[in-house]
PDB file of C-alpha atoms in Angstrom:
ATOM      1  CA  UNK A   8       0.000   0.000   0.000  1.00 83.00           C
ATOM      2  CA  UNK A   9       1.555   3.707  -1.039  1.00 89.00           C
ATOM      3  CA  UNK A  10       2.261   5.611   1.907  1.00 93.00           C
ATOM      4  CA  UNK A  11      -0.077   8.236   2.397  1.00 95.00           C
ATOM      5  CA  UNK A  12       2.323  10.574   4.120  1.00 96.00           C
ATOM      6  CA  UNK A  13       4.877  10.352   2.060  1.00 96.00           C
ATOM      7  CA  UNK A  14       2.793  10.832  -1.399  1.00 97.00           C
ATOM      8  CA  UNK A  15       1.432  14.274   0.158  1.00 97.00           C
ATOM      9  CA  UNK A  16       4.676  15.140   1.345  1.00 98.00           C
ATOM     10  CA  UNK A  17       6.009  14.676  -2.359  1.00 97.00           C
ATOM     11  CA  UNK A  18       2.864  16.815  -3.660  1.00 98.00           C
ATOM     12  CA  UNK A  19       3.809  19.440  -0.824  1.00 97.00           C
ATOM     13  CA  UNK A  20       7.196  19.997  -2.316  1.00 97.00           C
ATOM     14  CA  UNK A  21       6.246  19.569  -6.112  1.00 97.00           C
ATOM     15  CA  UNK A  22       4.084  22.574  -5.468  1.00 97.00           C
ATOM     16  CA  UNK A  23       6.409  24.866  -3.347  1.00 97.00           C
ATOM     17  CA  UNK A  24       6.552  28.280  -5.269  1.00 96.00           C
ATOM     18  CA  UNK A  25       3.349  27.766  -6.848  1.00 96.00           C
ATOM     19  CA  UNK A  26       0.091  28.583  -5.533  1.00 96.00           C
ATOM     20  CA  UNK A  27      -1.395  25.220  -6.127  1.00 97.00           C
ATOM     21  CA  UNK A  28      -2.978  23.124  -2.609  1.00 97.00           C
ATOM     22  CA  UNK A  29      -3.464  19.750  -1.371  1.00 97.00           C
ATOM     23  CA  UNK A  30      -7.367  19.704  -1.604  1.00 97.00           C
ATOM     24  CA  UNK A  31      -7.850  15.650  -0.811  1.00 96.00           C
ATOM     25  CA  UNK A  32      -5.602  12.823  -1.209  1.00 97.00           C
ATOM     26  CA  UNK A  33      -8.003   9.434  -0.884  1.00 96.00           C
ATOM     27  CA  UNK A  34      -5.899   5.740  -2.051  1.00 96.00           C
ATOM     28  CA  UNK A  35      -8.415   3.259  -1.877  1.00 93.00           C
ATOM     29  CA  UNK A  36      -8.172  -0.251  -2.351  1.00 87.00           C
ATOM     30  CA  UNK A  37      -6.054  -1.974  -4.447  1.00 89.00           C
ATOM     31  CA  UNK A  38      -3.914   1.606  -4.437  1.00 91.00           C
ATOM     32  CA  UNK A  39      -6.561   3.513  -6.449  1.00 95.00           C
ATOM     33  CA  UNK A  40      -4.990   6.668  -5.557  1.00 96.00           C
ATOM     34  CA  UNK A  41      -7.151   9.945  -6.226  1.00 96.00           C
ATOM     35  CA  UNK A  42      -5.103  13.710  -5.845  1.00 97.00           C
ATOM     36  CA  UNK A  43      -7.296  16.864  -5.645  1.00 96.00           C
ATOM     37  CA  UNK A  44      -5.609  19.761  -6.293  1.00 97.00           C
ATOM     38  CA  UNK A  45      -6.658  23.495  -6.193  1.00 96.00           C
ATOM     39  CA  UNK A  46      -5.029  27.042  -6.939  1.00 95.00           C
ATOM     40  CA  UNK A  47      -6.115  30.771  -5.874  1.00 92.00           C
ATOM     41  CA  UNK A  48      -6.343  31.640  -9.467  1.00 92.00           C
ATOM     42  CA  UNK A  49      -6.395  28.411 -11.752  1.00 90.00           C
ATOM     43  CA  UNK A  50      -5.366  24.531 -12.602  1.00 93.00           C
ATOM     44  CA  UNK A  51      -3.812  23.825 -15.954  1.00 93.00           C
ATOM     45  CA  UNK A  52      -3.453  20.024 -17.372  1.00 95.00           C
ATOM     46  CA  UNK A  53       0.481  20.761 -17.477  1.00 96.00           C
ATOM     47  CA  UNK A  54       0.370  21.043 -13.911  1.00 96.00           C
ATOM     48  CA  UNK A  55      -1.841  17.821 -13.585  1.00 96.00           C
ATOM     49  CA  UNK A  56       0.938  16.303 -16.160  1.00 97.00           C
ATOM     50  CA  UNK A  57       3.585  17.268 -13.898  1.00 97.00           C
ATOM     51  CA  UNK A  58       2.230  16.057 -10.508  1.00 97.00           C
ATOM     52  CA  UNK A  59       1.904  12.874 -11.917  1.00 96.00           C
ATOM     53  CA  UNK A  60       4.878  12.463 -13.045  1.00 96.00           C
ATOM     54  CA  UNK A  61       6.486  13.697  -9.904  1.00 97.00           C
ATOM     55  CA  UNK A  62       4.797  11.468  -8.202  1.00 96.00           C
ATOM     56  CA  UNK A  63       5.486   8.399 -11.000  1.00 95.00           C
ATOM     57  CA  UNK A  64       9.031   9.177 -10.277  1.00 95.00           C
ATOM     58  CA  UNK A  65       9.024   8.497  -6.243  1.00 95.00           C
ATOM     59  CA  UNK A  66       6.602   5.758  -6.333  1.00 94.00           C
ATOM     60  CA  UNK A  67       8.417   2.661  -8.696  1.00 90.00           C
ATOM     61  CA  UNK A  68       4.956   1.269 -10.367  1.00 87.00           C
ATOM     62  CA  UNK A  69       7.075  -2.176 -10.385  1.00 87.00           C
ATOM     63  CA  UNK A  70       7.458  -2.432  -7.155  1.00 88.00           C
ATOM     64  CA  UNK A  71       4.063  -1.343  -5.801  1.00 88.00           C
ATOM     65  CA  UNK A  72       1.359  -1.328  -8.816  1.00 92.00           C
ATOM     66  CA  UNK A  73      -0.807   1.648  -8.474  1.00 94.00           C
ATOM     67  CA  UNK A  74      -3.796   3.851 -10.872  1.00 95.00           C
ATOM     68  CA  UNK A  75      -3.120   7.191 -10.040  1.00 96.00           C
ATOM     69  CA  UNK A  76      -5.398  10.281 -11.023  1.00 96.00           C
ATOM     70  CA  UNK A  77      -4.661  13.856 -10.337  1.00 97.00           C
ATOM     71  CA  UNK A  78      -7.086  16.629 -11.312  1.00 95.00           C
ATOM     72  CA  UNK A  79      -8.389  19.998 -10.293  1.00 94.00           C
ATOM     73  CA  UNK A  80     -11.052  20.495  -7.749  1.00 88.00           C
ATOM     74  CA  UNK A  81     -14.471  20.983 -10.202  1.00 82.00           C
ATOM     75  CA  UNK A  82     -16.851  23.780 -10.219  1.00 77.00           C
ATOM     76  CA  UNK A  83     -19.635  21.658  -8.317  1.00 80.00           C
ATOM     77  CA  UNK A  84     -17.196  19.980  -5.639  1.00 86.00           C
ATOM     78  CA  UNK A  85     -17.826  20.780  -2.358  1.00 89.00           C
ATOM     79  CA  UNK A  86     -15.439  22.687  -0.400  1.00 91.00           C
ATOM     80  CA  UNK A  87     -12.870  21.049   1.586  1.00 92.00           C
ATOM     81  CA  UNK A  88     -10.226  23.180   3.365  1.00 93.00           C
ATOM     82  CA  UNK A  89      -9.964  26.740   3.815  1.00 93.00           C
ATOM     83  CA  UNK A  90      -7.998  27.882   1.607  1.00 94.00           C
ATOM     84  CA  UNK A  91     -10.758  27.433  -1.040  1.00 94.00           C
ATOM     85  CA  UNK A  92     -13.228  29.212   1.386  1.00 93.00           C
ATOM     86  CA  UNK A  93     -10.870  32.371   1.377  1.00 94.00           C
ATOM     87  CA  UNK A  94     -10.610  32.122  -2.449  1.00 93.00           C
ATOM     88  CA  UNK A  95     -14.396  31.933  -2.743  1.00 93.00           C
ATOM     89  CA  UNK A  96     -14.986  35.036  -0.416  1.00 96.00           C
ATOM     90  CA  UNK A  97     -17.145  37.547  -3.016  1.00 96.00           C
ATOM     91  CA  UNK A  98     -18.784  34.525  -4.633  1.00 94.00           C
ATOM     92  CA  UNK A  99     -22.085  32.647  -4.586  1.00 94.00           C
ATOM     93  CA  UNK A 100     -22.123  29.316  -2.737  1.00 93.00           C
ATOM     94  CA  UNK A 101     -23.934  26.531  -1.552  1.00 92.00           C
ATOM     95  CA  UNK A 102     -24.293  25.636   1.564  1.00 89.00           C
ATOM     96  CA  UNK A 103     -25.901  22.484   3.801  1.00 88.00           C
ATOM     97  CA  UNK A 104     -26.891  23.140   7.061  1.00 86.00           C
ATOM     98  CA  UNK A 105     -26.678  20.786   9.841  1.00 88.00           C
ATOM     99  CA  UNK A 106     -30.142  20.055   9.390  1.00 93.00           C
ATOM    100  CA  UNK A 107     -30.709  19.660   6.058  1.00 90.00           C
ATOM    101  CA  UNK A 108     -31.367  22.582   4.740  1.00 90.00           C
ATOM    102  CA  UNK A 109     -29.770  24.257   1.197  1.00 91.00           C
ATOM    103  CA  UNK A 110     -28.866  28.196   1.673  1.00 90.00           C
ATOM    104  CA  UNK A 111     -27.301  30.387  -1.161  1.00 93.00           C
ATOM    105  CA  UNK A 112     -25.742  33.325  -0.632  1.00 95.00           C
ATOM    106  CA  UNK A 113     -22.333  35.145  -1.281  1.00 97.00           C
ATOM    107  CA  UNK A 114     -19.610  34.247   0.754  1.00 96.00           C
ATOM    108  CA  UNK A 115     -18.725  37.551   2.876  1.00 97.00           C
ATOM    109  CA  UNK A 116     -15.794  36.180   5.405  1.00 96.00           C
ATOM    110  CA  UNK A 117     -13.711  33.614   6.714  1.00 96.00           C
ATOM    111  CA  UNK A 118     -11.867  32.092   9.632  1.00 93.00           C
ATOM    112  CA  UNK A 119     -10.663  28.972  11.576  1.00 91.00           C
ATOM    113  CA  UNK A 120     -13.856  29.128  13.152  1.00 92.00           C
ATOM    114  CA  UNK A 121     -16.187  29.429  10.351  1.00 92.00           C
ATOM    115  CA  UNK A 122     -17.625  31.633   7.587  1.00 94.00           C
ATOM    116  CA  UNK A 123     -20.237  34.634   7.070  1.00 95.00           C
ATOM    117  CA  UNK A 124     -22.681  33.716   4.185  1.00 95.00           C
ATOM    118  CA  UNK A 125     -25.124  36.610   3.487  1.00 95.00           C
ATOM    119  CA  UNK A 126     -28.140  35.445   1.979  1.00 92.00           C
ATOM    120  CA  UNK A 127     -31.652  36.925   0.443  1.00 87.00           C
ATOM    121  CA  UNK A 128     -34.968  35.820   2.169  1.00 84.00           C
ATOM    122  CA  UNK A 129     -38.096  36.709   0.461  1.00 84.00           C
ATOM    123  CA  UNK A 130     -40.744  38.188   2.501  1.00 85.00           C
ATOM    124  CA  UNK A 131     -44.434  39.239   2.130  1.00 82.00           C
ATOM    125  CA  UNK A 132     -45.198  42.238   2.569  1.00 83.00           C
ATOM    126  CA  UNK A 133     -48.519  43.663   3.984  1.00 85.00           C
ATOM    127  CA  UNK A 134     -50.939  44.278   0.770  1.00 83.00           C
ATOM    128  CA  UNK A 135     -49.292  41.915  -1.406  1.00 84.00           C
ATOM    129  CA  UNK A 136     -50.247  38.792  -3.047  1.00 83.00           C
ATOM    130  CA  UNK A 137     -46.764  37.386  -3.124  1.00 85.00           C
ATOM    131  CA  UNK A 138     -43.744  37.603  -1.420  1.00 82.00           C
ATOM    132  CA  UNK A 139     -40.464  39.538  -2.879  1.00 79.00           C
TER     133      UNK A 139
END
């Protein structure tokens, strides 16, 4: 089995001096080994290209046989860490509450302890037939 550790320490320094982030490293069975990766302003395929082969050339495929896949955190992926909160501040999200419940709004802030989502409610007023 590929060493967890040691493939996100080998990420860590193949990305030093870029602005590229760890989003989720998963290695399921038989060493299906998934990278998400994210950036503050994008994530080319030449980056992909050269993760993986970084990573090809620390982890001998004849020794341990692995599938390896790196790619870019999507659009519709959830958020993971906070880094990609602060890089979403200003935009719209989606959000899950503990119970249940969908909100959009614009992100407005973030810290270690959580973020500030600022959201519009739709209310009827007195006289009208529907709410606005």
């Amino acid at each position: 089995m590929i060493d967890k550790m040691l493939l996100e320490q080998v990420l860590t320094e193949g990305m030093e001096g870029t602005d590229l982030f760890i989003v989720d490293v998963t290695i399921g069975k038989d060493n299906n080994i998934v990278v998400e990766i994210d950036s503050d302003t994008s994530v080319d395929i030449d980056e992909c290209v050269r993760l993986t082969r970084l990573v090809e050339s620390h982890f001998d495929r004849d020794k341990e046989d692995y599938d390896l896949e790196i790619g870019s955190a999507g659009l519709t992926s959830p958020l993971k860490v906070e880094r990609q909160y602060h890089k979403n501040i200003g935009n719209e999200v989606e959000v899950l509450t503990a119970d249940g419940r969908k909100l959009k709004g614009v992100l407005k802030a973030v810290d270690s302890e959580g973020f500030v989502l600022t959201t519009e409610q739709k209310v009827k007023k007195e006289g009208q037939k529907r709410p606005v």
